[in-house]
Coordinates of C-alpha atoms in Angstrom, one line a residue:
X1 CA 0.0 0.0 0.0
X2 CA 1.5 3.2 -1.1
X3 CA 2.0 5.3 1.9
X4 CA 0.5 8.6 0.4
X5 CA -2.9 6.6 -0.2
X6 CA -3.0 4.5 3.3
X7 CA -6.0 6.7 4.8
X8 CA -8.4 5.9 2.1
X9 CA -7.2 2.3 1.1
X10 CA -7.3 0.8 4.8
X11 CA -11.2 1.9 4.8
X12 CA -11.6 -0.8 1.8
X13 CA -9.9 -3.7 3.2
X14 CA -10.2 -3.0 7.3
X15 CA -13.5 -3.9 8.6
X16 CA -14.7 -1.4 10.3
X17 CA -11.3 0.4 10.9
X18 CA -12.2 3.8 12.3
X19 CA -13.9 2.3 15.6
X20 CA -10.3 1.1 16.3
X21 CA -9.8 5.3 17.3
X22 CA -12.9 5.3 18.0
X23 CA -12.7 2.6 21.2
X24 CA -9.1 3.7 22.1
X25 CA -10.5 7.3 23.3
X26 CA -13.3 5.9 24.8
X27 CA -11.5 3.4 26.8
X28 CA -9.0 6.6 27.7
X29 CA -11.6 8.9 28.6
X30 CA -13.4 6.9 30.8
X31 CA -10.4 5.9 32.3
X32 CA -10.2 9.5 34.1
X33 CA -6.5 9.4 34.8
X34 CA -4.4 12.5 33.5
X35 CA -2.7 11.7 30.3
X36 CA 0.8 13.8 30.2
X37 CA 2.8 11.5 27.6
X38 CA 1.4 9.0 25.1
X39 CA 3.5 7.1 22.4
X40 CA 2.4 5.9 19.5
X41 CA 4.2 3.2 18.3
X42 CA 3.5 2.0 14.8
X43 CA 1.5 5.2 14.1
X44 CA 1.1 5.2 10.3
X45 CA 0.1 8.4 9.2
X46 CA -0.8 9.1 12.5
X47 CA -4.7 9.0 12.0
X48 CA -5.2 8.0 16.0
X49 CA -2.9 10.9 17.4
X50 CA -5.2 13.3 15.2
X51 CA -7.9 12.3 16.7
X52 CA -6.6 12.1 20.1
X53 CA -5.3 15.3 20.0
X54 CA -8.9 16.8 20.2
X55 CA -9.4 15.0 23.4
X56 CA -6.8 14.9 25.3
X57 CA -5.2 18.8 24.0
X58 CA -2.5 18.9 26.6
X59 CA -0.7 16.0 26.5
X60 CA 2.5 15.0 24.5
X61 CA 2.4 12.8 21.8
X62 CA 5.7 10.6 20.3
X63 CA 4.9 9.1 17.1
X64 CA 7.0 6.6 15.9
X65 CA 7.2 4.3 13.2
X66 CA 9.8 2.5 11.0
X67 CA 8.6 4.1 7.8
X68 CA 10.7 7.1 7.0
X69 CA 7.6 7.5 4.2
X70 CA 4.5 7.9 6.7
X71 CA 6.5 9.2 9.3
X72 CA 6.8 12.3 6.3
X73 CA 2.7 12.0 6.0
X74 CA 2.3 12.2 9.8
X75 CA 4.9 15.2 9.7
X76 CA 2.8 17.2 7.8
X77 CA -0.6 16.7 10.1
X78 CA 1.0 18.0 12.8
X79 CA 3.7 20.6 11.2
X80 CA 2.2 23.2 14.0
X81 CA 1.7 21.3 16.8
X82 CA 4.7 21.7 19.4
X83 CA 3.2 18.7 21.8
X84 CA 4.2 16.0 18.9
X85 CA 7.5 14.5 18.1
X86 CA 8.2 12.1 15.8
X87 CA 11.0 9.3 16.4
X88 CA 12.0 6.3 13.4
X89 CA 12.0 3.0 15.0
X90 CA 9.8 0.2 15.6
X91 CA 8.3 -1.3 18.8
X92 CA 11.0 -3.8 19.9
X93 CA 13.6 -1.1 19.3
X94 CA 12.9 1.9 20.6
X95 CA 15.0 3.2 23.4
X96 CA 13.0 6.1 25.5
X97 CA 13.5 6.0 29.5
X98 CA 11.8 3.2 31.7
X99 CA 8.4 4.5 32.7
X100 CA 8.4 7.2 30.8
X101 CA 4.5 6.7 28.6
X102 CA 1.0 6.7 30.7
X103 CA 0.1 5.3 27.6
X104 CA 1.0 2.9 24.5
X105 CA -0.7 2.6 21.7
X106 CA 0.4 -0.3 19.1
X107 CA -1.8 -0.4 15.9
X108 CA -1.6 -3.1 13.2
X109 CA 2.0 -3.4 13.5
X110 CA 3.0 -6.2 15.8
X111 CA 1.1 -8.9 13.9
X112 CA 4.5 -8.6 11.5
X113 CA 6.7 -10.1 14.1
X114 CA 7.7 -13.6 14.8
X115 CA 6.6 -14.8 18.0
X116 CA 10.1 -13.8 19.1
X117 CA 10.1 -10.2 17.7
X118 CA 6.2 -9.7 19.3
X119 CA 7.2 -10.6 22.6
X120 CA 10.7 -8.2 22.6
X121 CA 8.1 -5.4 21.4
X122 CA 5.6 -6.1 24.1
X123 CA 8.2 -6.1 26.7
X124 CA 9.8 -2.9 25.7
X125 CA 6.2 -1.4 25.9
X126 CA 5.8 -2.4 29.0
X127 CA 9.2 -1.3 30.2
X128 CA 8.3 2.5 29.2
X129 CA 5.0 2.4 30.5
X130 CA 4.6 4.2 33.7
X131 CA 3.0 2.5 36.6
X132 CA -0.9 2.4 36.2
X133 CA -0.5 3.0 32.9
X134 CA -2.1 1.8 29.6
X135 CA -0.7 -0.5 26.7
X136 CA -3.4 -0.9 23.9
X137 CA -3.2 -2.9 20.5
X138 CA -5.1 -3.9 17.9
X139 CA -4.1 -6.5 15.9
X140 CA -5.5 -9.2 12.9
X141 CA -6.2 -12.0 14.6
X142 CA -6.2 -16.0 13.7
X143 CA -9.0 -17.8 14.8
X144 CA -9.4 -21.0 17.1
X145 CA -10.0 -23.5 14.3
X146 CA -9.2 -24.1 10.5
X147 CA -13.1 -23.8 10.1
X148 CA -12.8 -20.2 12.2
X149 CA -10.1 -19.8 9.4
X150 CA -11.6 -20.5 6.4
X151 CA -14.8 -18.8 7.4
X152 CA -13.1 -15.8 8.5
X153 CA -11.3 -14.8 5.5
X154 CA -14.2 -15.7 2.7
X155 CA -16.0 -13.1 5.4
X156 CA -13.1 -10.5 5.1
X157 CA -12.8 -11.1 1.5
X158 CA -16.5 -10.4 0.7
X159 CA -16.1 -7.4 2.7
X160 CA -13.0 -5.9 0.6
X161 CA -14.9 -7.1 -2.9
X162 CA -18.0 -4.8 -1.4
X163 CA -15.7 -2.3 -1.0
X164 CA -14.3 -1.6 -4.1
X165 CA -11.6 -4.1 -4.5
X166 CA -11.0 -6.4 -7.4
X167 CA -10.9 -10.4 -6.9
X168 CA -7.0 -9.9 -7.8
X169 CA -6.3 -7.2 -5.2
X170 CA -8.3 -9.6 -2.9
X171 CA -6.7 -12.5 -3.5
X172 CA -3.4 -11.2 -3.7
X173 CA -4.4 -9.9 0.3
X174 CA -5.6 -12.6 1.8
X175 CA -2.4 -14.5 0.7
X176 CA -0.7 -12.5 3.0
X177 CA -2.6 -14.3 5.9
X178 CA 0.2 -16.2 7.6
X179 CA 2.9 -15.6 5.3
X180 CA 3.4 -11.6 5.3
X181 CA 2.0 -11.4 8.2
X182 CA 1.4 -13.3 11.2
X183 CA -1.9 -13.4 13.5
X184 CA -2.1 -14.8 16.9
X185 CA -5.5 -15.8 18.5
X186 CA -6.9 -13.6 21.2
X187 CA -6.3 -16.5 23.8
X188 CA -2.6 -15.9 22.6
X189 CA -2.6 -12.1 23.1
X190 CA -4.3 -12.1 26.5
X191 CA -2.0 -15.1 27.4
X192 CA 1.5 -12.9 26.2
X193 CA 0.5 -9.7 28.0
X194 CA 0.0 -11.9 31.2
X195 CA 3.0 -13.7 30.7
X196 CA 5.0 -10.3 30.4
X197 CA 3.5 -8.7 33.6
X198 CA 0.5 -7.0 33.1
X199 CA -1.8 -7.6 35.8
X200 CA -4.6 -6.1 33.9
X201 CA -5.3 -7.7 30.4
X202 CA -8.5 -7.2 28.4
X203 CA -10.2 -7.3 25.1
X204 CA -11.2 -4.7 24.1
X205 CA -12.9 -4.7 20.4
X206 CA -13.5 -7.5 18.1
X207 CA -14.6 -7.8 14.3
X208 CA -14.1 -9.9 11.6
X209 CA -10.3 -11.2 11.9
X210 CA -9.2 -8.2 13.9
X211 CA -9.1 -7.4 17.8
X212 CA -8.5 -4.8 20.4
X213 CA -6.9 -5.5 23.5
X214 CA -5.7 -3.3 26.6
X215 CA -3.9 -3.8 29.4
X216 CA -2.9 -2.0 32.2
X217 CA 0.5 -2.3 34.5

């Protein structure tokens, strides 16, 4: 997906892709705990942070992504705004103080990782998460069963044909499932964040073959 287009094309092949925002600030606002420094990691083009920003007015925002190429999109949203900074890197590398975030946000970008790779990137969340605070991702999920599989990407492909794709663009994306990129049930996620310390661990959002999930340290 050509960086410059991402905004519009996610909407045709992401079910329902702008209640992911949508949840995230609900969850934060009814969480009623000040929010002074939030990291994005993963942040695209940094749709979420735009939102946010609306909400939540006075805290400070660190986008960061490995793509040099939306990082340059996300610049240009925000070339006025002095509480957003911008850092290139990916989750399992970045290198910002223990305890530094009240929140982390992690958006379609873990489900790349090996299982090795997703569990370095979860832990360094958690290390720069303050106490209390709030790790949230949403990721494409696999399903429980090879019937759950099956069933769940005829469903997602329908979806992308209704919305405006052709049976080759579909194809060629649901032949990414497992081989591009690499979903984990939501048993697997839950189990993971426990595993790395989070006392708190929740879904969040579900739909089609995707899933929130917070947690809270």
């Amino acid at each position: 997906m050509v960086p410059q287009d991402y905004d519009v094309e996610v909407l045709a092949i992401m079910p329902l892709y702008p209640m992911f925002r949508e949840s995230i600030i609900e969850l934060l606002v009814s969480w009623d705990m000040p929010i002074k420094a939030w990291l994005d990691t993963g942040c695209g083009t940094g749709s979420l942070v735009a939102d946010a920003c609306k909400v939540f007015p006075h805290a400070q925002f660190t986008l960061a992504d490995p793509s040099a190429k939306m990082l340059k999109i996300a610049r240009q949203k925000f070339a006025d705004n002095a509480h957003v900074t911008f850092v290139e890197g990916d989750s399992q590398s970045l290198c910002h103080a223990d305890s530094e975030f009240d929140i982390i946000t992690a958006i379609q970008c873990h489900h790349y990782l090996n299982e090795d790779e997703r569990k370095q990137a979860v832990c360094n969340c958690f290390r720069m998460l303050k106490p209390s605070g709030v790790f949230i991702t949403f990721e494409n999920i696999q399903p429980l069963s090879e019937v759950g599989i099956r069933l769940g990407l005829k469903r997602w492909a329908k979806y992308q044909r209704d919305h405006g794709k052709t049976a080759e663009e579909v194809e060629r994306h649901i032949a990414r499932f497992g081989t591009e990129y690499f979903p984990i049930s939501i048993l697997d996620h839950l189990e993971l964040m426990r595993l790395i310390g989070f006392p708190c661990v929740e879904v969040l959002w579900a739909s089609y073959m995707q899933a929130g999930f917070y947690a809270i340290k």
